[in-house]
PDB file of N, CA and C in Angstrom:
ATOM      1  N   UNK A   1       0.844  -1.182   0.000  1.00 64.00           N
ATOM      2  CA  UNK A   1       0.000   0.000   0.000  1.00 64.00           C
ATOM      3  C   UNK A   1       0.883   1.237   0.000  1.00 64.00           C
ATOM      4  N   UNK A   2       0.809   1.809  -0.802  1.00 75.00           N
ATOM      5  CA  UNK A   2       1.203   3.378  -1.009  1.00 75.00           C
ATOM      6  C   UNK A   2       1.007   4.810  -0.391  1.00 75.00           C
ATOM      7  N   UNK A   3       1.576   5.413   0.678  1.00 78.00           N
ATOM      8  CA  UNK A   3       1.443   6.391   1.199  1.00 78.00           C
ATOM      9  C   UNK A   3       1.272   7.832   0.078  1.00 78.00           C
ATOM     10  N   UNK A   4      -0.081   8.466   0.429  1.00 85.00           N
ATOM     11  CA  UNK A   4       0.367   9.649  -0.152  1.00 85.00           C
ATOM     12  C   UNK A   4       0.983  10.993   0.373  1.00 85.00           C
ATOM     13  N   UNK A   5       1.231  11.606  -0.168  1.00 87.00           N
ATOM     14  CA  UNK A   5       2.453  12.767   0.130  1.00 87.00           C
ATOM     15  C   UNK A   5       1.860  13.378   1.290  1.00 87.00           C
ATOM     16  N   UNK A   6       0.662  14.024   1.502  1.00 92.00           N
ATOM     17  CA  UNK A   6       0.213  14.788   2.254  1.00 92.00           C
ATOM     18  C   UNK A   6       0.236  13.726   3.467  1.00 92.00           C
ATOM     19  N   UNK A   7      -0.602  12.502   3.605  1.00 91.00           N
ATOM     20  CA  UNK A   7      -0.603  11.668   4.728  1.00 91.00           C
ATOM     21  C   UNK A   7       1.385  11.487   5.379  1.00 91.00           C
ATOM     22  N   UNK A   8       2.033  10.904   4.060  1.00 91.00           N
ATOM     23  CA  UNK A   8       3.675  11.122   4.492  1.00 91.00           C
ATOM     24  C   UNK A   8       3.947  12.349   5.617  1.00 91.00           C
ATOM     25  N   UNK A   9       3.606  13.561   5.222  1.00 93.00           N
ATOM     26  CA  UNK A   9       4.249  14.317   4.939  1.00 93.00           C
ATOM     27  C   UNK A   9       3.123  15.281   7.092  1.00 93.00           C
ATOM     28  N   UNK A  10       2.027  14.509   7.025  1.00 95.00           N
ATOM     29  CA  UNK A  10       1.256  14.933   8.573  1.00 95.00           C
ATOM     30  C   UNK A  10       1.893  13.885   9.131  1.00 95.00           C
ATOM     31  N   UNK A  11       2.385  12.612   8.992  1.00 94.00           N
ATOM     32  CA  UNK A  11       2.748  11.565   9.857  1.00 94.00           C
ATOM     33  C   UNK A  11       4.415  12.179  10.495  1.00 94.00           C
ATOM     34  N   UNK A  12       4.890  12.604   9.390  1.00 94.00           N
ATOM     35  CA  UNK A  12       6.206  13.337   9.731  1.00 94.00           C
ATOM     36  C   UNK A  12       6.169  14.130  10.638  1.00 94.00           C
ATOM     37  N   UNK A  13       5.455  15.228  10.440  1.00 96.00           N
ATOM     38  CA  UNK A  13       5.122  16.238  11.382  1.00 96.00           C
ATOM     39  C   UNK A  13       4.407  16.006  12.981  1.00 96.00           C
ATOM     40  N   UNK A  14       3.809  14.813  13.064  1.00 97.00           N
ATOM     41  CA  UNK A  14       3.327  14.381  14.198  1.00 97.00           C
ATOM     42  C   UNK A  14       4.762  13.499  14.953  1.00 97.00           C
ATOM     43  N   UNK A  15       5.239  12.745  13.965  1.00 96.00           N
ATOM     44  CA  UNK A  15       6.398  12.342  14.614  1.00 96.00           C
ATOM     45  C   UNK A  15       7.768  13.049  15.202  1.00 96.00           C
ATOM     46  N   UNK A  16       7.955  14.365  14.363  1.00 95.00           N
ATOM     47  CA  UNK A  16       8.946  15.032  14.643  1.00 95.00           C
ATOM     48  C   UNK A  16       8.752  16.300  15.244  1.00 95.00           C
ATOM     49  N   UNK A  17       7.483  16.558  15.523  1.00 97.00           N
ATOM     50  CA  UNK A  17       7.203  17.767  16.199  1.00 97.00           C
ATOM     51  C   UNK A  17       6.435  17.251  17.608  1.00 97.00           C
ATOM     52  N   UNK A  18       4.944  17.485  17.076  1.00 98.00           N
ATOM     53  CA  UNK A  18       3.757  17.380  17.828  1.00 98.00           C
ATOM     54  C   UNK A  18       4.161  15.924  18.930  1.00 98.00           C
ATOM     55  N   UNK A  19       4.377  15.105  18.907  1.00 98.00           N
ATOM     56  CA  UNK A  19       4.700  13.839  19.687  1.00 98.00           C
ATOM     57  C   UNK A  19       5.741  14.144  21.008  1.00 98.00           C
ATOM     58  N   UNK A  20       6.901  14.725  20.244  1.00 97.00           N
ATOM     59  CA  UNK A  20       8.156  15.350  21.003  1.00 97.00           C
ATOM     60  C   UNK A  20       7.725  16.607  22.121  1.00 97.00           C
ATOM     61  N   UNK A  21       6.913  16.893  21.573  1.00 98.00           N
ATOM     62  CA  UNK A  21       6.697  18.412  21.949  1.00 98.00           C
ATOM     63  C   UNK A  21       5.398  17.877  23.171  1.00 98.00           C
ATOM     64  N   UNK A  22       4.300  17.458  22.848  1.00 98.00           N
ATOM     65  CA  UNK A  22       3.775  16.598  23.439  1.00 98.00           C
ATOM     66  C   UNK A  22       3.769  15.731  25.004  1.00 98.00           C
ATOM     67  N   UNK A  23       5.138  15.213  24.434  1.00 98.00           N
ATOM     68  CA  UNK A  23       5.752  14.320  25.460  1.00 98.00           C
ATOM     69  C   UNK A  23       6.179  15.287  26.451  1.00 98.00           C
ATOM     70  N   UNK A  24       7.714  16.128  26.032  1.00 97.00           N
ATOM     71  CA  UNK A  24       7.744  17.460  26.930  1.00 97.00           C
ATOM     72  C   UNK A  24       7.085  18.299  28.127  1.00 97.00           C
ATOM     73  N   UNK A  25       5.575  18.619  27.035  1.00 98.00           N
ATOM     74  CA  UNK A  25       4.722  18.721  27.769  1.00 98.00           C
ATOM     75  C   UNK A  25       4.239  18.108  29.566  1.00 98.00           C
ATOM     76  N   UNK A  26       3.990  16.904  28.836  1.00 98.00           N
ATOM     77  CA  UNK A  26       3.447  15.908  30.012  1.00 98.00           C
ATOM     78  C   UNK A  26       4.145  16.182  30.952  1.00 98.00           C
ATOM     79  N   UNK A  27       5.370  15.592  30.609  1.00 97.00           N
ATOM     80  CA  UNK A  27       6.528  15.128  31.772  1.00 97.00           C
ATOM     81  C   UNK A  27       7.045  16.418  32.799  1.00 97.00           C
ATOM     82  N   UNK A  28       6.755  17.752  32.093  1.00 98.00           N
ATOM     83  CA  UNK A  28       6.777  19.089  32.726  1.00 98.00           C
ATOM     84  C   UNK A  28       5.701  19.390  33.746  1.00 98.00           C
ATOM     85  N   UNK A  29       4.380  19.400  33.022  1.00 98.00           N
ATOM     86  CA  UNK A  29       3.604  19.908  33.833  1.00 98.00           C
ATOM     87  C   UNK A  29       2.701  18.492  35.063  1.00 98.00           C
ATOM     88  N   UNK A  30       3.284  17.251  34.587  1.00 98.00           N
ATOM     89  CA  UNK A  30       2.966  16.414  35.458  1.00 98.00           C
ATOM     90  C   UNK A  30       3.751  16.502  36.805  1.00 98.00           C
ATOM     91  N   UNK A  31       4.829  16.899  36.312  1.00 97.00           N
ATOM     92  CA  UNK A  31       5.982  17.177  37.260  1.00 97.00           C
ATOM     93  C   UNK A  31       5.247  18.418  38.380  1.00 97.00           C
ATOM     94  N   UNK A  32       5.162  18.992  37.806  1.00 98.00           N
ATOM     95  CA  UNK A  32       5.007  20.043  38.642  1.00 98.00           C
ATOM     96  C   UNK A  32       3.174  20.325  39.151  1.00 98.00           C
ATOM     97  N   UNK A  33       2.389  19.122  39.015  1.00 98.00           N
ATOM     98  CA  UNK A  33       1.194  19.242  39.135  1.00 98.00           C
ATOM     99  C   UNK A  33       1.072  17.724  40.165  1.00 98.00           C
ATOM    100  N   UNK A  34       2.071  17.028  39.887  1.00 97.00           N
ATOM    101  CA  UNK A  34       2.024  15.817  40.918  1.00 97.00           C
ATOM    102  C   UNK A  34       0.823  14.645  40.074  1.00 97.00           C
ATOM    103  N   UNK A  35       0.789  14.582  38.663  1.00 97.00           N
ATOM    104  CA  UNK A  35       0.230  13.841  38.065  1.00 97.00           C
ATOM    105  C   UNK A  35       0.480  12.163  37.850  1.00 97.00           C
ATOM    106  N   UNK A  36      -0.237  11.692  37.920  1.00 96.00           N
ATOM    107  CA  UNK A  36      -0.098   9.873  38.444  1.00 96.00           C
ATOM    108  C   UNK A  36       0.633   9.308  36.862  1.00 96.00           C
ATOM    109  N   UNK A  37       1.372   8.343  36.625  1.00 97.00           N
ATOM    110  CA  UNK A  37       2.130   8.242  35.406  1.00 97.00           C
ATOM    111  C   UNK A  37       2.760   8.966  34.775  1.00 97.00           C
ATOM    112  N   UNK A  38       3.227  10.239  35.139  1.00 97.00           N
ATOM    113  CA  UNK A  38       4.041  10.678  34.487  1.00 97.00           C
ATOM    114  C   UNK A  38       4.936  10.121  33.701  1.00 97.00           C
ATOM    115  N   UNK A  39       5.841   9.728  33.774  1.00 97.00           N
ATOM    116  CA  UNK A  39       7.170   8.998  33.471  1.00 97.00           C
ATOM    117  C   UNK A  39       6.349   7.625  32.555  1.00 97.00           C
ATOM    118  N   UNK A  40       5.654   7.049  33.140  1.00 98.00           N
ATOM    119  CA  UNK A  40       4.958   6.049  32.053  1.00 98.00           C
ATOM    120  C   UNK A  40       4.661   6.858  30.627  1.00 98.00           C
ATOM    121  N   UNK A  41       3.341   7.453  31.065  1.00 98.00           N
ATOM    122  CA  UNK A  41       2.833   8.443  29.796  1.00 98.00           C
ATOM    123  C   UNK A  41       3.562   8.980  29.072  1.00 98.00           C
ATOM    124  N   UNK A  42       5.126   9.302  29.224  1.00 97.00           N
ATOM    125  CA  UNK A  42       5.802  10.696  28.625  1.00 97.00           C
ATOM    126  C   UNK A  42       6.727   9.390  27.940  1.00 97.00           C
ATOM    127  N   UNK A  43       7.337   8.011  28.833  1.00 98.00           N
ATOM    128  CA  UNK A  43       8.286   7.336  27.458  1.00 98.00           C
ATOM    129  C   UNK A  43       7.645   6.502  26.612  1.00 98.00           C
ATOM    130  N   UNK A  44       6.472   6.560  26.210  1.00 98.00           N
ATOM    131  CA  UNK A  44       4.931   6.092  25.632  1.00 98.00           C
ATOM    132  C   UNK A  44       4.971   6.765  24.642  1.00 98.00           C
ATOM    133  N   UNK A  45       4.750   7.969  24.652  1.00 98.00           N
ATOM    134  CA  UNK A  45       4.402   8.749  23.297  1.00 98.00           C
ATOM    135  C   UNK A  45       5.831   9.341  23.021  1.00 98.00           C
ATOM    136  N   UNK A  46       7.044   9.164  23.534  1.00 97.00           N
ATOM    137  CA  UNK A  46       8.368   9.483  23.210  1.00 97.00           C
ATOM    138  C   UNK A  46       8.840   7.950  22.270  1.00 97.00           C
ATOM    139  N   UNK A  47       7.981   6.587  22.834  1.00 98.00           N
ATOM    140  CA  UNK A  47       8.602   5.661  22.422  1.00 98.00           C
ATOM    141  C   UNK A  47       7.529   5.722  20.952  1.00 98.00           C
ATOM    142  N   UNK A  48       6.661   5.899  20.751  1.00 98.00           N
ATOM    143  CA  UNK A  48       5.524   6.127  19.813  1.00 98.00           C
ATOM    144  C   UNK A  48       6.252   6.778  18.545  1.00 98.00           C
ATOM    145  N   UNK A  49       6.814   8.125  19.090  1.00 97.00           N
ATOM    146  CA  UNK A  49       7.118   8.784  18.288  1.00 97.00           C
ATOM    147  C   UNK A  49       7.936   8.675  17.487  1.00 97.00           C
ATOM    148  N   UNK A  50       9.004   7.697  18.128  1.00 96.00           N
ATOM    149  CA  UNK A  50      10.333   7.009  17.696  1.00 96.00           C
ATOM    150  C   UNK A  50      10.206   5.806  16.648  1.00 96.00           C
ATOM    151  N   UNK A  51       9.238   5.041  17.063  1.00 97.00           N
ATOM    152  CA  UNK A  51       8.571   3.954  16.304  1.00 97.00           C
ATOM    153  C   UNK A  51       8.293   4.623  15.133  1.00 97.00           C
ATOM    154  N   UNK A  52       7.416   5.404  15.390  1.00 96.00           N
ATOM    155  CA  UNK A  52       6.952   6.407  13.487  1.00 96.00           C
ATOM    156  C   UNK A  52       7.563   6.938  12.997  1.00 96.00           C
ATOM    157  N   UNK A  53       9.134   7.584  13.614  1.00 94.00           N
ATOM    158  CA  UNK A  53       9.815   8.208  12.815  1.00 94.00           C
ATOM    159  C   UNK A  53      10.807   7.209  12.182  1.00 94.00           C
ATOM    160  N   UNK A  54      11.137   6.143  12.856  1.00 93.00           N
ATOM    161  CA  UNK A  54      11.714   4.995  12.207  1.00 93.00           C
ATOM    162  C   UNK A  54      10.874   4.011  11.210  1.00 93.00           C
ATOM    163  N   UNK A  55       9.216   4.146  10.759  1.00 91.00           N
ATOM    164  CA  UNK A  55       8.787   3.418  10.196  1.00 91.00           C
ATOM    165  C   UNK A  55       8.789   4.470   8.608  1.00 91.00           C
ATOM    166  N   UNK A  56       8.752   6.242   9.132  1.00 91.00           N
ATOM    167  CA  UNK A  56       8.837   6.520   7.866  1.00 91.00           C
ATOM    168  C   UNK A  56       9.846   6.970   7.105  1.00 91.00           C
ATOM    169  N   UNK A  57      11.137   6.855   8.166  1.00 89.00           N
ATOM    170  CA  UNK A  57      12.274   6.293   7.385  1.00 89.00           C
ATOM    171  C   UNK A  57      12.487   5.453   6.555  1.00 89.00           C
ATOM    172  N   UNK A  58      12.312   4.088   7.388  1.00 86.00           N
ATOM    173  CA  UNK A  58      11.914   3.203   5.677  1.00 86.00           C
ATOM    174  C   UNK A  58      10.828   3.469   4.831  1.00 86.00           C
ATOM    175  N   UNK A  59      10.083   3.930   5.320  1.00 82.00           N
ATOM    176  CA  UNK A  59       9.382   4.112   3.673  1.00 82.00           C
ATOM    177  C   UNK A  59       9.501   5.440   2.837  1.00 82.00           C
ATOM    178  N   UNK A  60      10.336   6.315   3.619  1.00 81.00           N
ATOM    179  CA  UNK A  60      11.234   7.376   2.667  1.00 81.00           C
ATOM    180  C   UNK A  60      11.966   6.621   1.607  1.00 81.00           C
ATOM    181  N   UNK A  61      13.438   5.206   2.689  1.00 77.00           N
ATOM    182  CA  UNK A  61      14.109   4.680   2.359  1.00 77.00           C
ATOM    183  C   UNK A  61      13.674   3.915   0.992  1.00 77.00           C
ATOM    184  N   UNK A  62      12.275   3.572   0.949  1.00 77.00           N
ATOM    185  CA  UNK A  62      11.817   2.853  -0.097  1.00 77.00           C
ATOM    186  C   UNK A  62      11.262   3.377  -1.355  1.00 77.00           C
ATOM    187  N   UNK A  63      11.001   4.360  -1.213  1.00 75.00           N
ATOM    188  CA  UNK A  63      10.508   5.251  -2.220  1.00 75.00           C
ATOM    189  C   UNK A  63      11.391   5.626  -2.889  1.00 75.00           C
ATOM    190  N   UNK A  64      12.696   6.327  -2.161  1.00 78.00           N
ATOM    191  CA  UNK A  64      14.009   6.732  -2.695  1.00 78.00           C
ATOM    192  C   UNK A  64      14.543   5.444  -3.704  1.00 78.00           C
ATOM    193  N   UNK A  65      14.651   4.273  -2.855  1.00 75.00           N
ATOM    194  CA  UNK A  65      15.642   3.296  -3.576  1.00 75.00           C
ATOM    195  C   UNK A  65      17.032   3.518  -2.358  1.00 75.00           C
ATOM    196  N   UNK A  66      17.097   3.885  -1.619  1.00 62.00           N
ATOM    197  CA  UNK A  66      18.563   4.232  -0.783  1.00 62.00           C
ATOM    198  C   UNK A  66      19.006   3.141  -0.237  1.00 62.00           C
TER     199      UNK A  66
END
């Protein structure tokens, strides 16, 4: 199945921004709000984010030919 550019191209942006930024979030204001899972929740969507940015590596990788 074939990714198109725009879907590529929001999955990127969720992985390399919004996820990171996200995570940040949590782990800050859980911190300082005394929120239950912190540290769970925050290497969750840090590990999430990592997963997607490594899945659309390869399929950069594949599209390219690299």
């Amino acid at each position: 199945m074939k990714m198109s550019n725009t879907s590529y191209d929001i999955l990127k942006k969720v992985a390399l921004i919004i996820l990171p930024a996200l995570a940040t979030l949590w782990l800050t204001i859980g911190k300082i709000w005394g929120l239950p899972y912190t540290t769970e929740i925050g290497a969750t969507i840090t590990a999430v984010a990592v997963f997607l940015g490594a899945c659309l590596e390869v399929s950069s990788k594949n599209y390219y030919g690299n």
